[in-house]
mmCIF file of C-alpha atoms in Angstrom:
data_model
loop_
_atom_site.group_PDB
_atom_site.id
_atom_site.type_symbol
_atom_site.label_atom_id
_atom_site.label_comp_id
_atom_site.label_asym_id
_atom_site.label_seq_id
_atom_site.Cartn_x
_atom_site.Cartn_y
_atom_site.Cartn_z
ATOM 1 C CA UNK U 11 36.283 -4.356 28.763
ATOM 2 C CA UNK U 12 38.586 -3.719 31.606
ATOM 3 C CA UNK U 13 42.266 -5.052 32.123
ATOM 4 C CA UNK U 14 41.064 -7.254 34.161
ATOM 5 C CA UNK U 15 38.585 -8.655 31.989
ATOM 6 C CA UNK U 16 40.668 -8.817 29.145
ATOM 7 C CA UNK U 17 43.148 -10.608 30.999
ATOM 8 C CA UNK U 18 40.710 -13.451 32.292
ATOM 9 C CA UNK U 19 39.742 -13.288 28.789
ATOM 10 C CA UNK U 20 43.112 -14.254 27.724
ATOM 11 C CA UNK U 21 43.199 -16.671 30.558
ATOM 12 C CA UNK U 22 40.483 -18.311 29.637
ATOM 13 C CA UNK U 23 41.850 -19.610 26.898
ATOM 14 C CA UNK U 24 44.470 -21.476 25.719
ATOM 15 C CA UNK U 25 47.469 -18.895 26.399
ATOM 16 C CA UNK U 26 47.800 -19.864 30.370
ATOM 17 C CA UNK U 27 51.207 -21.087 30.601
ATOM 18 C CA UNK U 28 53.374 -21.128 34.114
ATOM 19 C CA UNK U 29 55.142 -18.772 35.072
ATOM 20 C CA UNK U 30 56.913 -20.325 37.630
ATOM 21 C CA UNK U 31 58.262 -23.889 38.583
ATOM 22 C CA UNK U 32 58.697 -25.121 41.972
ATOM 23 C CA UNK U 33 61.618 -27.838 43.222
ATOM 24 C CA UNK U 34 60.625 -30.552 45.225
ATOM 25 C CA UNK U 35 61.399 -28.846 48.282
ATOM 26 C CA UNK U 36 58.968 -26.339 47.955
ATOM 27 C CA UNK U 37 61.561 -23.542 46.926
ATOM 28 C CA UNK U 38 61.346 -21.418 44.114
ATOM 29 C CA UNK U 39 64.396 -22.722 41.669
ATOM 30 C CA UNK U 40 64.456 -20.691 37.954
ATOM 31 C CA UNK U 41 67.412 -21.378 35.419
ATOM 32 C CA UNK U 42 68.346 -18.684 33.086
ATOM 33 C CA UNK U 43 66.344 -20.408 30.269
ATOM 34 C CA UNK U 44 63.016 -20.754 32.436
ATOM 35 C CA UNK U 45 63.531 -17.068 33.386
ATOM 36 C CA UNK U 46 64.066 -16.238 30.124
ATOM 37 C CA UNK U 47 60.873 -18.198 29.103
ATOM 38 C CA UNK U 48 59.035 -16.830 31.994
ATOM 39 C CA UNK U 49 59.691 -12.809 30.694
ATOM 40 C CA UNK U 50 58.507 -13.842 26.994
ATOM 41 C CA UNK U 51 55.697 -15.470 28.746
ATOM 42 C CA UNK U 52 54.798 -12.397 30.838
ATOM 43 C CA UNK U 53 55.551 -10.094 27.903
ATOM 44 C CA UNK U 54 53.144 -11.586 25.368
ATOM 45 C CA UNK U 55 50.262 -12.104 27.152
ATOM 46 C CA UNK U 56 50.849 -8.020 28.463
ATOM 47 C CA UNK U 57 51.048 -7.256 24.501
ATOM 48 C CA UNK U 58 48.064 -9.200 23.826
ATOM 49 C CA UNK U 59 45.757 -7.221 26.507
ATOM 50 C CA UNK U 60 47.491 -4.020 25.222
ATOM 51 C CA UNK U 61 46.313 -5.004 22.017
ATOM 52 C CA UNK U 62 43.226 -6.361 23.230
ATOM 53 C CA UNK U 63 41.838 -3.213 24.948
ATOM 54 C CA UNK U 64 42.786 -1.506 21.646
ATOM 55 C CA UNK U 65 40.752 -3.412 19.689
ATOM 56 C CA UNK U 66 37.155 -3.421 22.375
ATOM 57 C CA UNK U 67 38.398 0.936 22.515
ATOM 58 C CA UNK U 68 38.371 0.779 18.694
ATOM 59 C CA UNK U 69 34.964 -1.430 18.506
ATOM 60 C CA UNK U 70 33.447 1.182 21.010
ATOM 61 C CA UNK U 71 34.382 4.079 19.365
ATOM 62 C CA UNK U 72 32.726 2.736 15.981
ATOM 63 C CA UNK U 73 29.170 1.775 17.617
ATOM 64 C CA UNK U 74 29.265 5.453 18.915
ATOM 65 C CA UNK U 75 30.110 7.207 15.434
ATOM 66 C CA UNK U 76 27.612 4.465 13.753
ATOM 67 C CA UNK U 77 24.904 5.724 16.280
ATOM 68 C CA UNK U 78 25.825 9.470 15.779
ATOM 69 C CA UNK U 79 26.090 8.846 11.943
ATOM 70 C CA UNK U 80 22.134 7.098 12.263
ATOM 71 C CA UNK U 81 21.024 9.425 14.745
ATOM 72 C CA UNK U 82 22.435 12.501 11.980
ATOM 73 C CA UNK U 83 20.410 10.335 9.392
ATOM 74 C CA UNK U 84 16.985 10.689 11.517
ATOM 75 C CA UNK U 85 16.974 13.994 12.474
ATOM 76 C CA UNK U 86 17.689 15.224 8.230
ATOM 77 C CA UNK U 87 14.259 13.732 7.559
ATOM 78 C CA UNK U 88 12.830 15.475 10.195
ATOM 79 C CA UNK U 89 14.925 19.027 9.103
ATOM 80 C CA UNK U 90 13.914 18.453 5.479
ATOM 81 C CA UNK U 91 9.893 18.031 6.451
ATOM 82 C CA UNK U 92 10.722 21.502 7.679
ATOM 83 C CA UNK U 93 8.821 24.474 6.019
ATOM 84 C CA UNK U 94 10.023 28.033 5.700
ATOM 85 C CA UNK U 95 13.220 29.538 5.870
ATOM 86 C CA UNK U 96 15.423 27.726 7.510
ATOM 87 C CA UNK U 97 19.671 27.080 8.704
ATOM 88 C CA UNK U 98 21.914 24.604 6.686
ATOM 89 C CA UNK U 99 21.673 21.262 8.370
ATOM 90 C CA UNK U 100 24.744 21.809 9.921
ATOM 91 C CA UNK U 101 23.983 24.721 12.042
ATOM 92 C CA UNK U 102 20.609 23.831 13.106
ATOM 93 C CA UNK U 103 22.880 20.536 14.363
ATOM 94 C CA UNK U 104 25.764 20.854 15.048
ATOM 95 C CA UNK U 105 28.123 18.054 15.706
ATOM 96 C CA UNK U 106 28.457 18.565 19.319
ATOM 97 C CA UNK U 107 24.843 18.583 19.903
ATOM 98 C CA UNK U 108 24.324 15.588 18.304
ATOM 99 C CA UNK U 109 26.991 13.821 19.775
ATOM 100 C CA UNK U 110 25.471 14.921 23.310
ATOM 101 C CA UNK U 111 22.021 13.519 22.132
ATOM 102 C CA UNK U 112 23.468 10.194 21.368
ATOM 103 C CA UNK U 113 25.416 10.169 24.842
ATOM 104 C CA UNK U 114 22.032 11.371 26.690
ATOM 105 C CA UNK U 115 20.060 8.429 25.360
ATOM 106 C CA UNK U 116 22.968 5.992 26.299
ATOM 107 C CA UNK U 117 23.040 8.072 30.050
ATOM 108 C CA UNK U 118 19.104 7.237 30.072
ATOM 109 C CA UNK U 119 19.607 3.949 29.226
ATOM 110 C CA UNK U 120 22.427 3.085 32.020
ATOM 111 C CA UNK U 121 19.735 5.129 34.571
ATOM 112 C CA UNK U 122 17.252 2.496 33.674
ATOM 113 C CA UNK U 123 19.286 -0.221 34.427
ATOM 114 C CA UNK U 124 21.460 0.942 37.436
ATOM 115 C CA UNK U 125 18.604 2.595 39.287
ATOM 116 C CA UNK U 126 15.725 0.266 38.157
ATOM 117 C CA UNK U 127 17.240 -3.419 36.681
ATOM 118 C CA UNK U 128 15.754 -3.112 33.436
ATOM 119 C CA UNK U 129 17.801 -4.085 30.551
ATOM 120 C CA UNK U 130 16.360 -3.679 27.258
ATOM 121 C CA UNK U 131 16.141 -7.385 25.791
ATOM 122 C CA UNK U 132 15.984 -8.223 22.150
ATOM 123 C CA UNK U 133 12.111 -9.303 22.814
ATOM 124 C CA UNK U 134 11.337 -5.795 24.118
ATOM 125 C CA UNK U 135 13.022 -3.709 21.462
ATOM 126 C CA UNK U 136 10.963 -6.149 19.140
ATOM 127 C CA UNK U 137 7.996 -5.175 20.551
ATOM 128 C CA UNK U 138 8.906 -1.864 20.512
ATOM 129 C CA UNK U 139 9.699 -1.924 16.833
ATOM 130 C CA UNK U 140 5.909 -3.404 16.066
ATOM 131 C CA UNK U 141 4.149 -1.364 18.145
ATOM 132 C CA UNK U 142 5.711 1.813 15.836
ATOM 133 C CA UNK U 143 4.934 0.297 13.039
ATOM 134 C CA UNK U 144 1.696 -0.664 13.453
ATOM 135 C CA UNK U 145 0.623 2.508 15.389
ATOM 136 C CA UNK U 146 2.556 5.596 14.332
ATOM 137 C CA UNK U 147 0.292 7.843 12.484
ATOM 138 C CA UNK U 148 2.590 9.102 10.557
ATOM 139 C CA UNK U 149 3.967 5.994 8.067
ATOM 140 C CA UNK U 150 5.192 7.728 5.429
ATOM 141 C CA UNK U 151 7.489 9.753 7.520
ATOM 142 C CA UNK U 152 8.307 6.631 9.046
ATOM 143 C CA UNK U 153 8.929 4.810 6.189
ATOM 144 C CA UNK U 154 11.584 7.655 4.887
ATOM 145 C CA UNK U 155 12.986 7.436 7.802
ATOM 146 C CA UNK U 156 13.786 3.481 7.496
ATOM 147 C CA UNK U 157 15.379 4.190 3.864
ATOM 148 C CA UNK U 158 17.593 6.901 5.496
ATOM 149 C CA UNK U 159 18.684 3.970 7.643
ATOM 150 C CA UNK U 160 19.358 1.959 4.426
ATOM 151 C CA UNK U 161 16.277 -0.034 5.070
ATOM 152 C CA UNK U 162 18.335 -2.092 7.710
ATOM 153 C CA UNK U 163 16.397 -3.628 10.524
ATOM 154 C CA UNK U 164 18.888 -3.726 12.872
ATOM 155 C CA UNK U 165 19.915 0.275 12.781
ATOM 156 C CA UNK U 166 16.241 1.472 13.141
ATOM 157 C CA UNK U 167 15.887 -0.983 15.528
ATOM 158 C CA UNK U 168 18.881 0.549 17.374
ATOM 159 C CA UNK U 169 18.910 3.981 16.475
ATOM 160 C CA UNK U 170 15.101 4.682 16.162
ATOM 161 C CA UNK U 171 13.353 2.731 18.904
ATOM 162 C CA UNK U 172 15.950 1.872 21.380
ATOM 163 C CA UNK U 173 15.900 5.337 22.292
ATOM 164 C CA UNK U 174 11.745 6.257 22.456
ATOM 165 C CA UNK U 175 11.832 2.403 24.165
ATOM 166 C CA UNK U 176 14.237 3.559 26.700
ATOM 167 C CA UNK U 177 12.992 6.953 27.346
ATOM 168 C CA UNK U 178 9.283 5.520 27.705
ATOM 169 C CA UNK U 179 10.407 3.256 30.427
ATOM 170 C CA UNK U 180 12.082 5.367 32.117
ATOM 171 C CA UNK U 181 9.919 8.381 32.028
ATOM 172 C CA UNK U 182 7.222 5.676 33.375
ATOM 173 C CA UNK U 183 9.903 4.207 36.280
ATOM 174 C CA UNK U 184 10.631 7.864 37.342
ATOM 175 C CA UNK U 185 6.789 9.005 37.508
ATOM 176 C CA UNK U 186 5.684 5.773 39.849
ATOM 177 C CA UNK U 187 8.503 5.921 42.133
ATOM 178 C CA UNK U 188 7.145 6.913 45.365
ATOM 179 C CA UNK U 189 10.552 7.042 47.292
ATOM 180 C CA UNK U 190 11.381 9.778 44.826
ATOM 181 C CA UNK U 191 7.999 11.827 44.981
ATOM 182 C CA UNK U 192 7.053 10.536 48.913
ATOM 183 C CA UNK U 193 8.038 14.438 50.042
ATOM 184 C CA UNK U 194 5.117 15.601 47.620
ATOM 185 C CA UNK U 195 3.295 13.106 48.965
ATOM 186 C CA UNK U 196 3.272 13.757 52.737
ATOM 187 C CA UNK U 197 3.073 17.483 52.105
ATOM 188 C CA UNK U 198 -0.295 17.279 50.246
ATOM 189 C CA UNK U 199 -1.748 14.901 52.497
ATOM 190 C CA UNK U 200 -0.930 16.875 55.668
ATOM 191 C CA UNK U 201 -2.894 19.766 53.720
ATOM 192 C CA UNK U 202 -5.652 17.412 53.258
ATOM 193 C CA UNK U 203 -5.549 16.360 57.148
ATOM 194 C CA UNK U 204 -5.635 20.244 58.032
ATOM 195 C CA UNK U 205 -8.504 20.760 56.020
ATOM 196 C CA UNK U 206 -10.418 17.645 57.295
ATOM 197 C CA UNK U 207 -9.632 18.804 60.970
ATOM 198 C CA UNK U 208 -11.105 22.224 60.116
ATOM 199 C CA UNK U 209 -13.742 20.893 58.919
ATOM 200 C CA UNK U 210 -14.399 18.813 61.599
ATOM 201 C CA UNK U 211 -14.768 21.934 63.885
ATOM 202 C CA UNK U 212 -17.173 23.406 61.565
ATOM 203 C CA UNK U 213 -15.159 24.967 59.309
ATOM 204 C CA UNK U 214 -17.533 26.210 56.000
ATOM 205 C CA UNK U 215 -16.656 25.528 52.557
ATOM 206 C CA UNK U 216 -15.481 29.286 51.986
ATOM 207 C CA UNK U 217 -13.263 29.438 55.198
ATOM 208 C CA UNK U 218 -11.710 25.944 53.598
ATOM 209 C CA UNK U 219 -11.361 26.980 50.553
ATOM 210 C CA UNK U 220 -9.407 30.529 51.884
ATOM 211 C CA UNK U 221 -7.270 28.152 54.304
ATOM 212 C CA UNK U 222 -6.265 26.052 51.056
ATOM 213 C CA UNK U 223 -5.455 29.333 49.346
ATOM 214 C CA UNK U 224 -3.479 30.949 52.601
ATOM 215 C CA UNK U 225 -0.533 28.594 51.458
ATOM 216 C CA UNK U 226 -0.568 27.698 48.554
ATOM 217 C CA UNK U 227 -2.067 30.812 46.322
ATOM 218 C CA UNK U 228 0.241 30.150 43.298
ATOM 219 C CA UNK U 229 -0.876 25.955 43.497
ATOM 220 C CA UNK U 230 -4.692 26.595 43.641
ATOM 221 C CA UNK U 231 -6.821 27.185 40.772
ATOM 222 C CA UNK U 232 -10.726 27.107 40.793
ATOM 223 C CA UNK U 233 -12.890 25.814 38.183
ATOM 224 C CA UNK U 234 -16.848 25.289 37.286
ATOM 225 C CA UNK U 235 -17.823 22.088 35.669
ATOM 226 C CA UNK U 236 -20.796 22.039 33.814
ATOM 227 C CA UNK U 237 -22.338 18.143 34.312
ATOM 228 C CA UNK U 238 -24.504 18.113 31.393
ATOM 229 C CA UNK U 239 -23.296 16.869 28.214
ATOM 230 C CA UNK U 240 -21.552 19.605 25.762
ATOM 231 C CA UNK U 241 -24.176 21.096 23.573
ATOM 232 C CA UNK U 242 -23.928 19.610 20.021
ATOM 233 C CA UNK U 243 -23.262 23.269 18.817
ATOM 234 C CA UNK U 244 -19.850 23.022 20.558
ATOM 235 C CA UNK U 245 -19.773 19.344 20.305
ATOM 236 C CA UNK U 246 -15.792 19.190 20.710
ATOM 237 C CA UNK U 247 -13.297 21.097 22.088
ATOM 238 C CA UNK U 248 -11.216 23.632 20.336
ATOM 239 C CA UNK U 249 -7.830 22.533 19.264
ATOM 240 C CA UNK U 250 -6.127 24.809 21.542
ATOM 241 C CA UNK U 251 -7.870 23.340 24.342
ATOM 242 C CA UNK U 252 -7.038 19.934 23.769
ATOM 243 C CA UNK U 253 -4.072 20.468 23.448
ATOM 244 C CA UNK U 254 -3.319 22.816 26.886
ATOM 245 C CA UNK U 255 -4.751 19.889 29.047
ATOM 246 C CA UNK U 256 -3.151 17.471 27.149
ATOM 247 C CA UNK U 257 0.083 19.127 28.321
ATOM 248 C CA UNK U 258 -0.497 20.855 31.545
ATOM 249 C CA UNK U 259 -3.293 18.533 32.835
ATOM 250 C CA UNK U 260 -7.162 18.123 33.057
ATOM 251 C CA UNK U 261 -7.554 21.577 35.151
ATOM 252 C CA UNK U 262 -5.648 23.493 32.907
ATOM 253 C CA UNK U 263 -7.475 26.553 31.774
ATOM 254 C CA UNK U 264 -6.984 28.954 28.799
ATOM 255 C CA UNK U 265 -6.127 32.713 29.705
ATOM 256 C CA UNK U 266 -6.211 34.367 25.798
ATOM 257 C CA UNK U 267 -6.086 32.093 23.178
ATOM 258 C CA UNK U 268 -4.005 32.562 19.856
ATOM 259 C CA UNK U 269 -6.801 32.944 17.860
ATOM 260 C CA UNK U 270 -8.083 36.247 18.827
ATOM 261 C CA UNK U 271 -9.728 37.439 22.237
ATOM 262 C CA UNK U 272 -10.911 35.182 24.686
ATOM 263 C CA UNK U 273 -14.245 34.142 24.690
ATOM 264 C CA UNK U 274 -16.274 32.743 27.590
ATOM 265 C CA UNK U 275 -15.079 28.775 28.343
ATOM 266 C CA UNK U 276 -17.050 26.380 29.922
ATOM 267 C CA UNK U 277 -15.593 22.867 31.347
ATOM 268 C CA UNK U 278 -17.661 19.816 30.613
ATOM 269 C CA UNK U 279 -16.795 17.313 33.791
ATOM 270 C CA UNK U 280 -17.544 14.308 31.240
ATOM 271 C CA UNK U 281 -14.275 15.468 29.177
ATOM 272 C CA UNK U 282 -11.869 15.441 32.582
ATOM 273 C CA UNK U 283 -10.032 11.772 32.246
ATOM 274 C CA UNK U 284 -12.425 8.720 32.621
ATOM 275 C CA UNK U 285 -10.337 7.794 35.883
ATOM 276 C CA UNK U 286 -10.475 11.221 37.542
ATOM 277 C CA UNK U 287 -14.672 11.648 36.779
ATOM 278 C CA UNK U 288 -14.923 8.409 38.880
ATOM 279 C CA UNK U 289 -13.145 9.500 41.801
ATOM 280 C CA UNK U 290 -14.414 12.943 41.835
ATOM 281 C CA UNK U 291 -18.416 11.952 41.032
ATOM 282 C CA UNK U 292 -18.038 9.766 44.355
ATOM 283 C CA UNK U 293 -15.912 12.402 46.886
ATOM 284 C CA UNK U 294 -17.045 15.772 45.724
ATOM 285 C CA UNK U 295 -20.777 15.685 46.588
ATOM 286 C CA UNK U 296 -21.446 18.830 48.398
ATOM 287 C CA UNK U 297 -19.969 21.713 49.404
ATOM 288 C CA UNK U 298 -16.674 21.781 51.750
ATOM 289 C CA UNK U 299 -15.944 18.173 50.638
ATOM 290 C CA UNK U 300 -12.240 16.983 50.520
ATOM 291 C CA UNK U 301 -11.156 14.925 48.103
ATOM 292 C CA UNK U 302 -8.477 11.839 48.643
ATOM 293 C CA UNK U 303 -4.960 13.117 47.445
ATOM 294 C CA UNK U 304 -4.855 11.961 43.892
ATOM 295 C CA UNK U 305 -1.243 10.855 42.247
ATOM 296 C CA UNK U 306 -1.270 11.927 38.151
ATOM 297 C CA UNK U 307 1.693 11.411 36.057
ATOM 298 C CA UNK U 308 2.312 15.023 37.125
ATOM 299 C CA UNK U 309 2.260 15.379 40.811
ATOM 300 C CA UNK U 310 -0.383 15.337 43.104
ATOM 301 C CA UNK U 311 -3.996 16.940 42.981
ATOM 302 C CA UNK U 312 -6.633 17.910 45.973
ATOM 303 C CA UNK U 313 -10.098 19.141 45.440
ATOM 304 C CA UNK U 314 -12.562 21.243 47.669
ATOM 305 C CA UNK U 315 -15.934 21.674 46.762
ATOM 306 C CA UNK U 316 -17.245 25.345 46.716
ATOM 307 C CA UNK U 317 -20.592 24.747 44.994
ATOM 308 C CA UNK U 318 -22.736 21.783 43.853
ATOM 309 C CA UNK U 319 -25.444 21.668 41.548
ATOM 310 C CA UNK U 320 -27.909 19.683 39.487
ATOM 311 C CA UNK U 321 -26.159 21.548 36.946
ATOM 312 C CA UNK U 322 -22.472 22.539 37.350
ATOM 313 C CA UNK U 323 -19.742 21.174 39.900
ATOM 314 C CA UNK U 324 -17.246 24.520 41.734
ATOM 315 C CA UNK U 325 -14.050 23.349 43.242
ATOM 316 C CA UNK U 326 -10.771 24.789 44.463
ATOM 317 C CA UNK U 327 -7.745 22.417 42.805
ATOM 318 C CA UNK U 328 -4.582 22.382 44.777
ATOM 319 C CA UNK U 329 -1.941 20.878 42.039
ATOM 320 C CA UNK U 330 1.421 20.320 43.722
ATOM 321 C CA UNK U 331 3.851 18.971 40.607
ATOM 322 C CA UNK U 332 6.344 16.266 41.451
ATOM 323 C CA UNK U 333 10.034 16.392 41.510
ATOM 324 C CA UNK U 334 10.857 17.377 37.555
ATOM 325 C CA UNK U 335 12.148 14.571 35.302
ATOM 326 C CA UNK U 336 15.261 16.802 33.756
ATOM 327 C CA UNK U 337 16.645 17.570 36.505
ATOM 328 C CA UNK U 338 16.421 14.228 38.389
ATOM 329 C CA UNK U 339 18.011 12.852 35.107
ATOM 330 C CA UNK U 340 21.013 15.272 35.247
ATOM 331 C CA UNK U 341 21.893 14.379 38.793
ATOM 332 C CA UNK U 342 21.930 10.764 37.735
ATOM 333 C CA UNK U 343 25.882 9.654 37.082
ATOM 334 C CA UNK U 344 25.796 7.072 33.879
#
């Protein structure tokens, strides 16, 4: 609360008293006793905002240690699921860093309202309490995590889903806005354009896929996607794999694996994402065909067919990633 605020606050109330009084000639007329009144006026209602703005400091100041002290209380259940030699507590978190973890979620959480108008309503951080509850897949964890939290609602609430709540939405806001990304945009559809013009002059599917490569060679990868279904032999992909294109995206490809030396891959197009087979099955039919500029979480993609088969589906990928999240977050003032 400002000074301001507070004194409206006080205002508001039943402390208002006059501080002047006016003669019937419009003049200002003050005896020694009104002044005198008028001073012990002015002074108490400047020592109750003094003492007001203590107390909201001192209320602020609380919530923050409370929220460090839960936040300290989450992240020992997840130290002491640890394995293997490990740092005290204390060292592998340091006050400072947890102090700055608790400040970054309440940053995030200004962002989303400031830059987007979403305030986080009782009904949506009920909602997001239920939908952890009822989906995490790990409930024991979970429900550790609640007794280090004293089994209070309200703190895990607070401490626990406020935070993934806030950092969901606004992971979400920052990926679909386009005024943020629209320079991504425009350059990957001016690509596309060049390579429809090219083609349009009978440019073949070699010379477009070496004109997609002439400026962008560290954005392009190729891959072969085999349209039958995956033999039952190799009926689901390794872990490894999963998890690359779960993180770096459907055309992600594995170089050397941990596991020992590489062994021949091949990409099944009925494992890329449900959304992307439906786009690409329609506008990558034969060779030298450009796909539409497709928006992912990510950035944005655009295909060129090399080859096309019965059997297996060649394209050129151009992947040009969007603005990152960090650092758009840093430059954003709380």
């Amino acid at each position: 609360m400002t000074e301001m605020n507070a004194i409206k606050a006080v205002q508001g109330g039943n402390l208002r008293r006059p501080f002047f009084f006016f003669s019937t000639t419009g003049k200002k007329a003050m005896t020694r006793g009104s002044f005198a009144r008028c001073f012990s006026d002015i002074l108490f209602q400047k020592c109750y905002v003094v003492l007001l703005l203590t107390l909201c400091s001192t209320a602020s100041a609380v919530d923050f240690a409370t929220l460090c002290a839960d936040h300290a209380a989450i992240e020992r259940v997840y130290y002491n699921h640890r394995t293997g030699t490990k740092a005290s507590f204390e060292e592998t978190l340091p006050r400072a860093t947890l102090e700055n973890l608790v400040q970054q979620d309440l940053k995030k959480e200004s962002v989303l309202r400031k830059n987007y108008g979403i305030t986080i309503t009782p009904a949506l951080l009920d909602a997001e309490v239920n939908r952890i509850n009822t989906t995490t897949r790990a409930p024991e964890m979970l429900a550790e995590i609640k007794a280090a939290l004293g089994n209070d609602p309200t703190r895990f609430a607070e401490a626990f889903a406020r935070p993934i709540l806030v950092e969901r939405l606004l992971h979400d806001k920052f990926e679909n806005d386009d005024a943020l990304h629209a320079a991504k945009r425009h350059e990957s559809e001016q690509i596309r354009n060049s390579l429809l013009a090219a083609r349009t002059n009978g440019a073949t599917a070699p010379q477009l896929l070496a004109q997609l490569k002439k400026a962008n060679t560290n954005a392009v990868t190729e891959t072969t996607w085999q349209l039958t279904p995956r033999p039952a032999e190799t009926n689901a992909p390794a872990a490894d794999e999963l998890d690359i294109k779960k993180r770096f995206g459907p055309d992600a490809q594995i170089i050397s694996g941990p596991h020992g030396p590489a062994k021949e891959q091949k990409f099944y197009f009925e494992e890329l994402p449900p959304a992307l087979q439906n786009v690409l099955r329609v506008q990558l039919r034969h060779p030298g065909d450009v796909s539409a500029v497709i928006e992912t979480p990510g950035g944005f993609l655009l295909y060129v067919v090399s080859e096309k088969s019965q059997t297996t589906l060649s394209a050129a990928c151009l992947s040009l990633p969007k603005r990152s999240y960090e650092e758009w977050l840093t430059e954003q003032k709380p």
